[in-house]
Amino acid sequence: MALTDPGVSHSRRTLGKSGLTTSPIAWGMWRFRGQDVKAARTLVETALETGIDLLDTADIYGPDNGEPFGAAEALLGKVLAEAPSLRRRFVLATKGGIEMGTPYNSSPAYIASAVDASLKRMGVEKIDLWQIHRPDHLAHPARIAEAFVALRAAGKVVEFGVSNHTPAQTAALQAYLPFPLVSTQPEFSPLCIEPLYDGVLDQALQMDLVTLAWSPLGGGRLLAPKDDRTRAVAEALGKVAERAGVSLSAAAYGWILAHPAKPIPIVGSQTPERIREAAQALTFEFTRAEWYAVLTAARGVPLP
Ligand code: NAP
C-alpha cells in the first residue's frame, strides 16, 4: 500500500519555501551498512516504492556499525552511481558536525568541509536538507549562520535544520539567519516523550519546523520489551494495533504522527518487509483516549 493512498488524512510535509515536499514518513540510514550494493539498492527502492521519499543519513553513520566515518553516505553514493535516476525521486537529508574524537564542531570551516565531503561521498551535486547533528557549545550561531548562507549561495545545500537542539539553541541560530530553518530532529517515540515537555514540539508548531522523529521504535526496544515500562507501552500500543488491524510498529509510528506538529517518524529498519509495513501507519487514526493511554503508560503514572 502506497503512502499516497487517497482518503488517508496524513498529508505531505513542506520543507521551507524551496518547494520541497516529503512523505509523512522517512527512512533512515543509521544502520545502513555493508558492501552489498545490490542489497543496499533494494532497501532504497523499497522505501521509494512504499511511498517514502525523505531519506535521512549522516556523515557519522558508519562507526556505530563497525565501519569508517562516512560509510553510510558512501554506500548511498554507490547505489546512486549504479542507478543515478533514483536521486530525482527523494529528498536527501544528511547531517554533520560530529567529528570523531572532538566530538562536536560547527565552526564555519568545518561545516564547509563536512558538506563538501558529504557531497563527494554520495556523488551528488546538492543536499536538500543539511542538519547540524548535535549542538556545538563553542560555535557562535552568527558564524554558523554565515556558513549556511555561503552553502546556500553556492548551491550546495537547499534547506537547513538542526538535530538534538534545545528550543533556545534553535531560536538562537534562527535569530542570525536571513532565512528560516526548516526542521528539527529530536528523539521522539512512545518510549521517548521528552519533546512533548521540553518545548521542542511547541517550537516546531510556532516556527513551522518539520519535526523528524529519530528512533521511533526506541531503536527496536519497543518490539522486544525488557522492562516493565516498555512492556506497558507496548501493551497500550498493542491494543490500538489490534483495533486498527496494523502492526505494533505501525501503531508506534501512528502515535508519533498524531501530534499536531505532524512529526515524521524516521523508520530505521533495514528489512524490506518492515519498511513496507510502515505504510500501515497511514491507514488509521488514534482516538484521543488511545493516544493518552499510550502516553500514560510511557509516563508510568496517571496524568493529573
Ligand atoms: P527505530 O525504528 O527505533 O529502530 C530500528 C531498529 O529496530 C532496527 O534495528 C530494526 O531491525 C529494529 N526492529 C525490530 N523489530 C522491528 C519491526 N517490527 N519493525 C521495524 N524495525 C524493527 O529507528 P533507529 O534505527 O534507531 O533510528 C531511525 C533513524 O533515526 C536513523 O536511521 C537515523 O536516520 C535517525 N537517527 C538520528 C539520530 C540523531 O541524533 N539525529 C540518532 C539516531 C537515529 P531491522 O533493521 O532488522 O528491521
PDB file of N, CA and C in Angstrom, residues 74-106:
ATOM      1  N   ALA A  74      28.704   6.856   1.835  1.00  0.00           N
ATOM      2  CA  ALA A  74      29.431   6.266   0.706  1.00  0.00           C
ATOM      3  C   ALA A  74      28.640   5.123   0.084  1.00  0.00           C
ATOM      4  N   LEU A  75      27.953   4.344   0.919  1.00  0.00           N
ATOM      5  CA  LEU A  75      27.147   3.238   0.383  1.00  0.00           C
ATOM      6  C   LEU A  75      25.983   3.792  -0.440  1.00  0.00           C
ATOM      7  N   LEU A  76      25.373   4.867   0.051  1.00  0.00           N
ATOM      8  CA  LEU A  76      24.308   5.502  -0.739  1.00  0.00           C
ATOM      9  C   LEU A  76      24.895   6.010  -2.061  1.00  0.00           C
ATOM     10  N   GLY A  77      26.095   6.546  -1.994  1.00  0.00           N
ATOM     11  CA  GLY A  77      26.769   7.020  -3.207  1.00  0.00           C
ATOM     12  C   GLY A  77      26.956   5.894  -4.224  1.00  0.00           C
ATOM     13  N   LYS A  78      27.283   4.703  -3.728  1.00  0.00           N
ATOM     14  CA  LYS A  78      27.461   3.556  -4.649  1.00  0.00           C
ATOM     15  C   LYS A  78      26.131   3.170  -5.280  1.00  0.00           C
ATOM     16  N   VAL A  79      25.051   3.222  -4.479  1.00  0.00           N
ATOM     17  CA  VAL A  79      23.720   2.911  -5.014  1.00  0.00           C
ATOM     18  C   VAL A  79      23.364   3.925  -6.105  1.00  0.00           C
ATOM     19  N   LEU A  80      23.636   5.193  -5.836  1.00  0.00           N
ATOM     20  CA  LEU A  80      23.267   6.247  -6.798  1.00  0.00           C
ATOM     21  C   LEU A  80      24.153   6.192  -8.051  1.00  0.00           C
ATOM     22  N   ALA A  81      25.389   5.740  -7.882  1.00  0.00           N
ATOM     23  CA  ALA A  81      26.264   5.603  -9.052  1.00  0.00           C
ATOM     24  C   ALA A  81      25.733   4.498  -9.964  1.00  0.00           C
ATOM     25  N   GLU A  82      25.177   3.468  -9.344  1.00  0.00           N
ATOM     26  CA  GLU A  82      24.635   2.342 -10.108  1.00  0.00           C
ATOM     27  C   GLU A  82      23.285   2.695 -10.744  1.00  0.00           C
ATOM     28  N   ALA A  83      22.515   3.513 -10.041  1.00  0.00           N
ATOM     29  CA  ALA A  83      21.162   3.868 -10.518  1.00  0.00           C
ATOM     30  C   ALA A  83      20.933   5.364 -10.324  1.00  0.00           C
ATOM     31  N   PRO A  84      21.565   6.204 -11.178  1.00  0.00           N
ATOM     32  CA  PRO A  84      21.530   7.663 -10.966  1.00  0.00           C
ATOM     33  C   PRO A  84      20.121   8.256 -10.951  1.00  0.00           C
ATOM     34  N   SER A  85      19.184   7.618 -11.653  1.00  0.00           N
ATOM     35  CA  SER A  85      17.840   8.211 -11.728  1.00  0.00           C
ATOM     36  C   SER A  85      17.120   8.182 -10.376  1.00  0.00           C
ATOM     37  N   LEU A  86      17.596   7.360  -9.448  1.00  0.00           N
ATOM     38  CA  LEU A  86      16.960   7.307  -8.114  1.00  0.00           C
ATOM     39  C   LEU A  86      17.040   8.667  -7.421  1.00  0.00           C
ATOM     40  N   ARG A  87      18.125   9.395  -7.683  1.00  0.00           N
ATOM     41  CA  ARG A  87      18.352  10.657  -6.962  1.00  0.00           C
ATOM     42  C   ARG A  87      17.195  11.649  -7.125  1.00  0.00           C
ATOM     43  N   ARG A  88      16.547  11.612  -8.269  1.00  0.00           N
ATOM     44  CA  ARG A  88      15.453  12.567  -8.513  1.00  0.00           C
ATOM     45  C   ARG A  88      14.185  12.203  -7.747  1.00  0.00           C
ATOM     46  N   ARG A  89      14.175  11.006  -7.147  1.00  0.00           N
ATOM     47  CA  ARG A  89      12.929  10.508  -6.559  1.00  0.00           C
ATOM     48  C   ARG A  89      12.812  10.748  -5.055  1.00  0.00           C
ATOM     49  N   PHE A  90      13.831  11.370  -4.441  1.00  0.00           N
ATOM     50  CA  PHE A  90      13.705  11.588  -2.993  1.00  0.00           C
ATOM     51  C   PHE A  90      14.379  12.868  -2.525  1.00  0.00           C
ATOM     52  N   VAL A  91      13.926  13.312  -1.377  1.00  0.00           N
ATOM     53  CA  VAL A  91      14.545  14.441  -0.694  1.00  0.00           C
ATOM     54  C   VAL A  91      15.698  13.872   0.132  1.00  0.00           C
ATOM     55  N   LEU A  92      16.892  14.383  -0.105  1.00  0.00           N
ATOM     56  CA  LEU A  92      18.094  13.850   0.549  1.00  0.00           C
ATOM     57  C   LEU A  92      18.456  14.714   1.757  1.00  0.00           C
ATOM     58  N   ALA A  93      18.360  14.105   2.927  1.00  0.00           N
ATOM     59  CA  ALA A  93      18.725  14.800   4.173  1.00  0.00           C
ATOM     60  C   ALA A  93      19.967  14.151   4.758  1.00  0.00           C
ATOM     61  N   THR A  94      20.936  14.971   5.131  1.00  0.00           N
ATOM     62  CA  THR A  94      22.083  14.421   5.851  1.00  0.00           C
ATOM     63  C   THR A  94      22.458  15.379   6.977  1.00  0.00           C
ATOM     64  N   LYS A  95      23.448  14.981   7.747  1.00  0.00           N
ATOM     65  CA  LYS A  95      23.847  15.788   8.909  1.00  0.00           C
ATOM     66  C   LYS A  95      25.359  15.795   9.021  1.00  0.00           C
ATOM     67  N   GLY A  96      25.850  16.795   9.742  1.00  0.00           N
ATOM     68  CA  GLY A  96      27.272  16.864  10.028  1.00  0.00           C
ATOM     69  C   GLY A  96      27.480  17.631  11.315  1.00  0.00           C
ATOM     70  N   GLY A  97      28.729  17.697  11.740  1.00  0.00           N
ATOM     71  CA  GLY A  97      29.023  18.443  12.959  1.00  0.00           C
ATOM     72  C   GLY A  97      29.497  17.560  14.098  1.00  0.00           C
ATOM     73  N   ILE A  98      29.423  16.236  13.904  1.00  0.00           N
ATOM     74  CA  ILE A  98      30.057  15.336  14.871  1.00  0.00           C
ATOM     75  C   ILE A  98      31.389  14.933  14.257  1.00  0.00           C
ATOM     76  N   GLU A  99      32.451  15.256  14.993  1.00  0.00           N
ATOM     77  CA  GLU A  99      33.802  14.985  14.489  1.00  0.00           C
ATOM     78  C   GLU A  99      34.432  13.937  15.402  1.00  0.00           C
ATOM     79  N   MET A 100      34.923  12.875  14.824  1.00  0.00           N
ATOM     80  CA  MET A 100      35.488  11.787  15.627  1.00  0.00           C
ATOM     81  C   MET A 100      36.574  12.343  16.562  1.00  0.00           C
ATOM     82  N   GLY A 101      36.414  12.068  17.865  1.00  0.00           N
ATOM     83  CA  GLY A 101      37.457  12.449  18.823  1.00  0.00           C
ATOM     84  C   GLY A 101      37.355  13.857  19.347  1.00  0.00           C
ATOM     85  N   THR A 102      36.391  14.680  18.854  1.00  0.00           N
ATOM     86  CA  THR A 102      36.342  16.091  19.302  1.00  0.00           C
ATOM     87  C   THR A 102      35.379  16.324  20.465  1.00  0.00           C
ATOM     88  N   PRO A 103      34.083  16.089  20.435  1.00  0.00           N
ATOM     89  CA  PRO A 103      33.298  15.394  19.426  1.00  0.00           C
ATOM     90  C   PRO A 103      32.438  16.313  18.538  1.00  0.00           C
ATOM     91  N   TYR A 104      32.254  17.599  18.905  1.00  0.00           N
ATOM     92  CA  TYR A 104      31.350  18.432  18.104  1.00  0.00           C
ATOM     93  C   TYR A 104      32.101  19.600  17.496  1.00  0.00           C
ATOM     94  N   ASN A 105      31.803  19.889  16.228  1.00  0.00           N
ATOM     95  CA  ASN A 105      32.462  21.002  15.556  1.00  0.00           C
ATOM     96  C   ASN A 105      31.490  21.626  14.560  1.00  0.00           C
ATOM     97  N   SER A 106      31.011  22.802  14.898  1.00  0.00           N
ATOM     98  CA  SER A 106      30.165  23.545  13.957  1.00  0.00           C
ATOM     99  C   SER A 106      30.830  24.862  13.590  1.00  0.00           C
TER     100      SER A 106
END
